[in-house]
Short mmCIF file of C-alpha atoms in Angstrom, two decimals:
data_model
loop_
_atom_site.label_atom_id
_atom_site.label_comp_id
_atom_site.label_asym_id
_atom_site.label_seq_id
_atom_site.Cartn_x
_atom_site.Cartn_y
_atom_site.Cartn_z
CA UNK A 1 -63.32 57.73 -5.47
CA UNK A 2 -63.67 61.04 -3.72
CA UNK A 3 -63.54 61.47 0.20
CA UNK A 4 -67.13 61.92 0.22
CA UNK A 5 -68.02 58.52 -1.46
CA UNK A 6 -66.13 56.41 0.80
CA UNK A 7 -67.85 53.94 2.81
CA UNK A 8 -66.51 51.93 5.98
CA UNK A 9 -67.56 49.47 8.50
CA UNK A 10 -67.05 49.71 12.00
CA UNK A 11 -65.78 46.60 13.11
CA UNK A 12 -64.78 45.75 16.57
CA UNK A 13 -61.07 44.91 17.51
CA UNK A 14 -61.55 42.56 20.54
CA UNK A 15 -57.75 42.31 20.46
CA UNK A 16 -57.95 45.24 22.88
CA UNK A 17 -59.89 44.22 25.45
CA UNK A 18 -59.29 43.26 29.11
CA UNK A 19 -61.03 42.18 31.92
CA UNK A 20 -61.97 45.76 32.86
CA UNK A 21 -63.67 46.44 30.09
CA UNK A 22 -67.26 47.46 30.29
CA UNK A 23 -70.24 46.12 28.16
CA UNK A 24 -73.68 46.65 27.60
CA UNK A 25 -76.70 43.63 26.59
CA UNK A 26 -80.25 44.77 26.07
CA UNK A 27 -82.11 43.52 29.50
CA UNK A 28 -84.56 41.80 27.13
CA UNK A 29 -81.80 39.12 26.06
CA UNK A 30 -81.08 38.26 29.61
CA UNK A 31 -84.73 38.62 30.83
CA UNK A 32 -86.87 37.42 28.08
CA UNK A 33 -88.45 40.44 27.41
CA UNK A 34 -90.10 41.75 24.40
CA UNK A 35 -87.32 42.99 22.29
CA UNK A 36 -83.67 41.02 21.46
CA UNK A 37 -80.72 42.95 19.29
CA UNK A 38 -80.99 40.71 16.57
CA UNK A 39 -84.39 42.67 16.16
CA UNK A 40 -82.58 45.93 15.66
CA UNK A 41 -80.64 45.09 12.34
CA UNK A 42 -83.33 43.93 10.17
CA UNK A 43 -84.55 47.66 8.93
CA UNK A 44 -87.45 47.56 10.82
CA UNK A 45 -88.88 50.80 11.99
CA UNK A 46 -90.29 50.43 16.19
CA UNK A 47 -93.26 52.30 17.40
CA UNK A 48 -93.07 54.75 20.87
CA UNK A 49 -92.17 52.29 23.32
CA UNK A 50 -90.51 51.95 26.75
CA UNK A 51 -86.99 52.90 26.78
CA UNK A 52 -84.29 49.85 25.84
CA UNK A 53 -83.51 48.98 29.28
CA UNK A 54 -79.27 48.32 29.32
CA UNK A 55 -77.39 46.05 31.43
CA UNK A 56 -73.69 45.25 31.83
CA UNK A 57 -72.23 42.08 31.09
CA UNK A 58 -69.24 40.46 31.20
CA UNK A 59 -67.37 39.97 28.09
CA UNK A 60 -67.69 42.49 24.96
CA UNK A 61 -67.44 45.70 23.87
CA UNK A 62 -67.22 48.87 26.14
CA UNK A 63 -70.13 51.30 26.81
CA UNK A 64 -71.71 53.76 26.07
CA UNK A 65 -70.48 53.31 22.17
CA UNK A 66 -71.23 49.60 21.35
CA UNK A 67 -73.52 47.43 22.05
CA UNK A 68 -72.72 44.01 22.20
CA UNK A 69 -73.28 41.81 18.86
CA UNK A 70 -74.33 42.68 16.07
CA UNK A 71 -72.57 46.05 15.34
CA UNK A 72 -75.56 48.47 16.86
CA UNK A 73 -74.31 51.60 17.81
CA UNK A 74 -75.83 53.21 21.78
CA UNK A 75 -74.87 57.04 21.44
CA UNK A 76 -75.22 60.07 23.96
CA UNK A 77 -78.27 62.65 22.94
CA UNK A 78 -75.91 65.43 20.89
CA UNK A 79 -73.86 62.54 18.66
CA UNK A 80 -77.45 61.50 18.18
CA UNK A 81 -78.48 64.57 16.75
CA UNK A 82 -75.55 64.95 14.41
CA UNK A 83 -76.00 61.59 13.18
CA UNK A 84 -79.53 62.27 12.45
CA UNK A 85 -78.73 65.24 10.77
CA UNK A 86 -76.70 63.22 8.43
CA UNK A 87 -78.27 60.17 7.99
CA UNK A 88 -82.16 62.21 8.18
CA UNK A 89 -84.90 59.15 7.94
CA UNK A 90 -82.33 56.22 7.72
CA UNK A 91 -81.79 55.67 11.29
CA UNK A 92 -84.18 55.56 14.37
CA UNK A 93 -82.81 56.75 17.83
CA UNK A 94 -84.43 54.33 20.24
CA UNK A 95 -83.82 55.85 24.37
CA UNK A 96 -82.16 53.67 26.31
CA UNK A 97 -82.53 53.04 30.14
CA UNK A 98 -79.45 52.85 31.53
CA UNK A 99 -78.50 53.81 35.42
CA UNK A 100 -74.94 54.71 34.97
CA UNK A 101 -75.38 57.25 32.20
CA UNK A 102 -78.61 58.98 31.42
CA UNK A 103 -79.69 60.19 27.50
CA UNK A 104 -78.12 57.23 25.84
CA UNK A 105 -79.79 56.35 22.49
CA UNK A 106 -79.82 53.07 20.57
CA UNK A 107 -79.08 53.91 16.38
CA UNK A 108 -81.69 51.42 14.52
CA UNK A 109 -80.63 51.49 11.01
CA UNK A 110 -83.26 51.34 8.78
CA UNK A 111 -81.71 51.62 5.49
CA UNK A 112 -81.07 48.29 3.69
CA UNK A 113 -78.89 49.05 0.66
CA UNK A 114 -78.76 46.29 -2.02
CA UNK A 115 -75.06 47.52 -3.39
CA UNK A 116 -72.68 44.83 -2.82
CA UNK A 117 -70.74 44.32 -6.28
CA UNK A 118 -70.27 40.12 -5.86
CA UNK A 119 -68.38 40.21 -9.14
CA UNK A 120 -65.82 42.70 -7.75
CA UNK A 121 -65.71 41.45 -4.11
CA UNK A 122 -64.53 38.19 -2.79
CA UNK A 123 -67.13 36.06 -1.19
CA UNK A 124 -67.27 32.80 0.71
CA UNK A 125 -70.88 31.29 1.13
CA UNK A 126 -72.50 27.95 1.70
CA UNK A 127 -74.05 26.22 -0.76
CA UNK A 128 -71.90 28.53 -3.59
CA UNK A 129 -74.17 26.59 -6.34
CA UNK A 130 -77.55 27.94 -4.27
CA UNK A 131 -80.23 27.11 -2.12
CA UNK A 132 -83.84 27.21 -2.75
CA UNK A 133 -84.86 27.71 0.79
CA UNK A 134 -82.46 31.14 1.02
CA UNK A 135 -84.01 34.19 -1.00
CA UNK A 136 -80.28 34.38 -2.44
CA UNK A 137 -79.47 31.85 -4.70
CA UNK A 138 -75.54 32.42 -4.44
CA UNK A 139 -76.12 31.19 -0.68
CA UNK A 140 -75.18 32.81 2.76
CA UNK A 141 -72.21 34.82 2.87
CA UNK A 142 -70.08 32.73 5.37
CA UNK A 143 -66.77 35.26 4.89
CA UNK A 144 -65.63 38.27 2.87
CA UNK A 145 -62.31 38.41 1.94
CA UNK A 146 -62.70 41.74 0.20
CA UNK A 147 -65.82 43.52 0.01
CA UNK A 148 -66.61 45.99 -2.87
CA UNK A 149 -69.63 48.35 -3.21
CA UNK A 150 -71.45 49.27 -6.35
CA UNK A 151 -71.08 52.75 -6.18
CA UNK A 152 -74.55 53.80 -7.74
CA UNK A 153 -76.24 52.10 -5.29
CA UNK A 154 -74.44 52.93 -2.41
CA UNK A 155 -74.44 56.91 -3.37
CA UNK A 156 -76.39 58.88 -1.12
CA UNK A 157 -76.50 56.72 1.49
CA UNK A 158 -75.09 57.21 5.35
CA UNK A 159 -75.81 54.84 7.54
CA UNK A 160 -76.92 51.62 6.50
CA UNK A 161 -77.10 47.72 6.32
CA UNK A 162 -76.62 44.94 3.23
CA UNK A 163 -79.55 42.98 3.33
CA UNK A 164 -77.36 39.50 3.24
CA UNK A 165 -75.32 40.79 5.41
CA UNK A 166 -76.82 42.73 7.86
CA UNK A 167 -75.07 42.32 11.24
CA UNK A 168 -72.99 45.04 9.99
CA UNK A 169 -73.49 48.70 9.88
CA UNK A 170 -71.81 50.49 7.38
CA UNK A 171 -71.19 54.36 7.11
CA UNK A 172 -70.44 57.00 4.51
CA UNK A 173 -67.19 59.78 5.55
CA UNK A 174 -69.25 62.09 7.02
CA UNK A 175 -70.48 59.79 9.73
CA UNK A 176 -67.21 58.54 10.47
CA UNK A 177 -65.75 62.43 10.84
CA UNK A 178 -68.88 63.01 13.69
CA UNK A 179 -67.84 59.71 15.27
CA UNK A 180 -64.00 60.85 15.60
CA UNK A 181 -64.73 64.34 16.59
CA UNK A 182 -67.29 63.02 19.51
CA UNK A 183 -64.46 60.69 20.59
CA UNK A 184 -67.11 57.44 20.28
CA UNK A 185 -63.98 55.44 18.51
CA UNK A 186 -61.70 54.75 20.82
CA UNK A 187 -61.68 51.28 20.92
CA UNK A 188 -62.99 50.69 17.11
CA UNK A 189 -61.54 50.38 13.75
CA UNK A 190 -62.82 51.79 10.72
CA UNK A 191 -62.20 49.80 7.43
CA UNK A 192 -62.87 51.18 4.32
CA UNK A 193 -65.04 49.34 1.90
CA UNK A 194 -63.31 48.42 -1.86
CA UNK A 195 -59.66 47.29 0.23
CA UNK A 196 -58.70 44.12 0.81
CA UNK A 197 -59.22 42.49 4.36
CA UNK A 198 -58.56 38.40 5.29
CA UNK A 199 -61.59 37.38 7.91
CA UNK A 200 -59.91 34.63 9.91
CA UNK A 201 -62.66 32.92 11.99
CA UNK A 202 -64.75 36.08 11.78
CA UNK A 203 -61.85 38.21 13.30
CA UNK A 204 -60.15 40.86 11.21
CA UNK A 205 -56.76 42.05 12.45
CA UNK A 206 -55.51 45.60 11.73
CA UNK A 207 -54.04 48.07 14.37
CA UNK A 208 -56.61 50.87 15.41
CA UNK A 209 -54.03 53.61 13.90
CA UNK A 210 -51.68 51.97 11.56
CA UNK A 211 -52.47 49.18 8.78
CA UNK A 212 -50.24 46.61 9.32
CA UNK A 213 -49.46 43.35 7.41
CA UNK A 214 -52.91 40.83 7.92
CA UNK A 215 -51.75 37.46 9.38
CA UNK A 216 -51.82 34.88 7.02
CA UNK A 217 -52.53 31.92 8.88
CA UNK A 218 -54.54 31.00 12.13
CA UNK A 219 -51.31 30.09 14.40
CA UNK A 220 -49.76 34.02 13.10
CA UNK A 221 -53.11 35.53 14.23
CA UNK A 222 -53.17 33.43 17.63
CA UNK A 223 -49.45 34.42 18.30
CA UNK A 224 -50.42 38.14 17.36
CA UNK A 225 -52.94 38.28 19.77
CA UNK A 226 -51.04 36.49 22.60
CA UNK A 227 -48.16 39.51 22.09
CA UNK A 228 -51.04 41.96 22.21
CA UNK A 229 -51.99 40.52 25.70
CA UNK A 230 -48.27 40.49 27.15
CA UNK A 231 -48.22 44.52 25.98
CA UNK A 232 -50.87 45.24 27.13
CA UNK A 233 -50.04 43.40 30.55
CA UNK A 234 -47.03 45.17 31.10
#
């Protein structure tokens, strides 16, 4: 598979985090306003509306780069414009409101890309013998213990979501070379799609720069992350 047809997902590494660490929530979760995140990964394209009014929280993911849940990306006004360069018509950039740092965008991905390969990856659902209520009938994808792409039906695609699995955003190479060189990954891994990768309780463990060996068990992972906290303490 050539550089250009490899695909990743950017998935958060809340190993790193301390009490220090920043976040951001959409107002309208806290406030009851018109608009929640879950509304942003569906593929749905928004009208001209008010800017997304951001907040801080207190646990989560660090600002401006990540918004909390959901893996929805809140970029400054130039990354915005490379990314739409790339990606063209897939993505929306929403303006956010936010009082600590003007021209912030929120990236709606509108792309839903039917190319998961469920013969080649390895998939956990419920109800593995289907459900007539869910519009699958292999069921909902509880955990992916590797996750393989067709590549026809991912090719030509930069940004975008799997429809039964759509709190994640996935990206092509180029995407993830603007990301680096705007320094918007600090605190974020990048796994690439078609490699193996164990989901323990919806947490998957690699080091930001080097791939180490994935903890086998829930009491390895616990003591992992329990060492992480006395480095990081020291």
């Amino acid at each position: 598979m050539s550089s250009r047809m490899r695909y990743y997902w950017l998935y958060d590494d809340d190993l790193q985090y301390d009490d220090k660490t920043r976040c951001l929530h959409i107002a309208a979760t806290l406030e009851g306003g018109p608009r929640e995140d879950w509304e942003y990964i569906r593929g749905a394209r928004f009208p001209e509306e008010p800017p997304v009014k951001l907040v801080e929280g207190n646990d989560g993911v660090p600002c401006p780069l990540y918004l909390q849940g959901y893996g929805i990306l809140v970029v400054e006004k130039e990354l915005g414009e490379v990314l739409r360069g790339i990606a063209g018509d897939s993505i929306q950039l929403i303006p956010c409101q936010y009082e600590a740092q003007p021209d912030l965008f929120l990236l709606n991905t509108l792309s839903m890309v039917d190319c998961l390969d469920w013969e080649a990856s390895v998939i956990e659902c419920y109800h593995p013998q289907g459900l007539s209520s869910w519009p699958n009938k292999r069921g909902e994808i509880d955990d992916i213990g590797r996750l393989v792409f067709d590549a026809d039906k991912a090719a030509g695609n930069a940004i975008f979501r799997l429809p039964d699995w759509n709190f994640r955003m996935f990206i092509n190479q180029d995407v993830k070379d603007a990301l680096i060189l705007y320094g918007a990954v600090d605190r974020h891994v990048f796994y690439e799609v078609n490699t193996e990768c164990l989901l323990i309780g919806g947490i998957s463990y690699y080091e930001p720069t080097v791939r180490k060996r994935v903890p086998w068990s829930l009491e390895e992972y616990r003591a992992m992350r329990e060492e992480r906290r006395e480095q990081s303490s020291v």
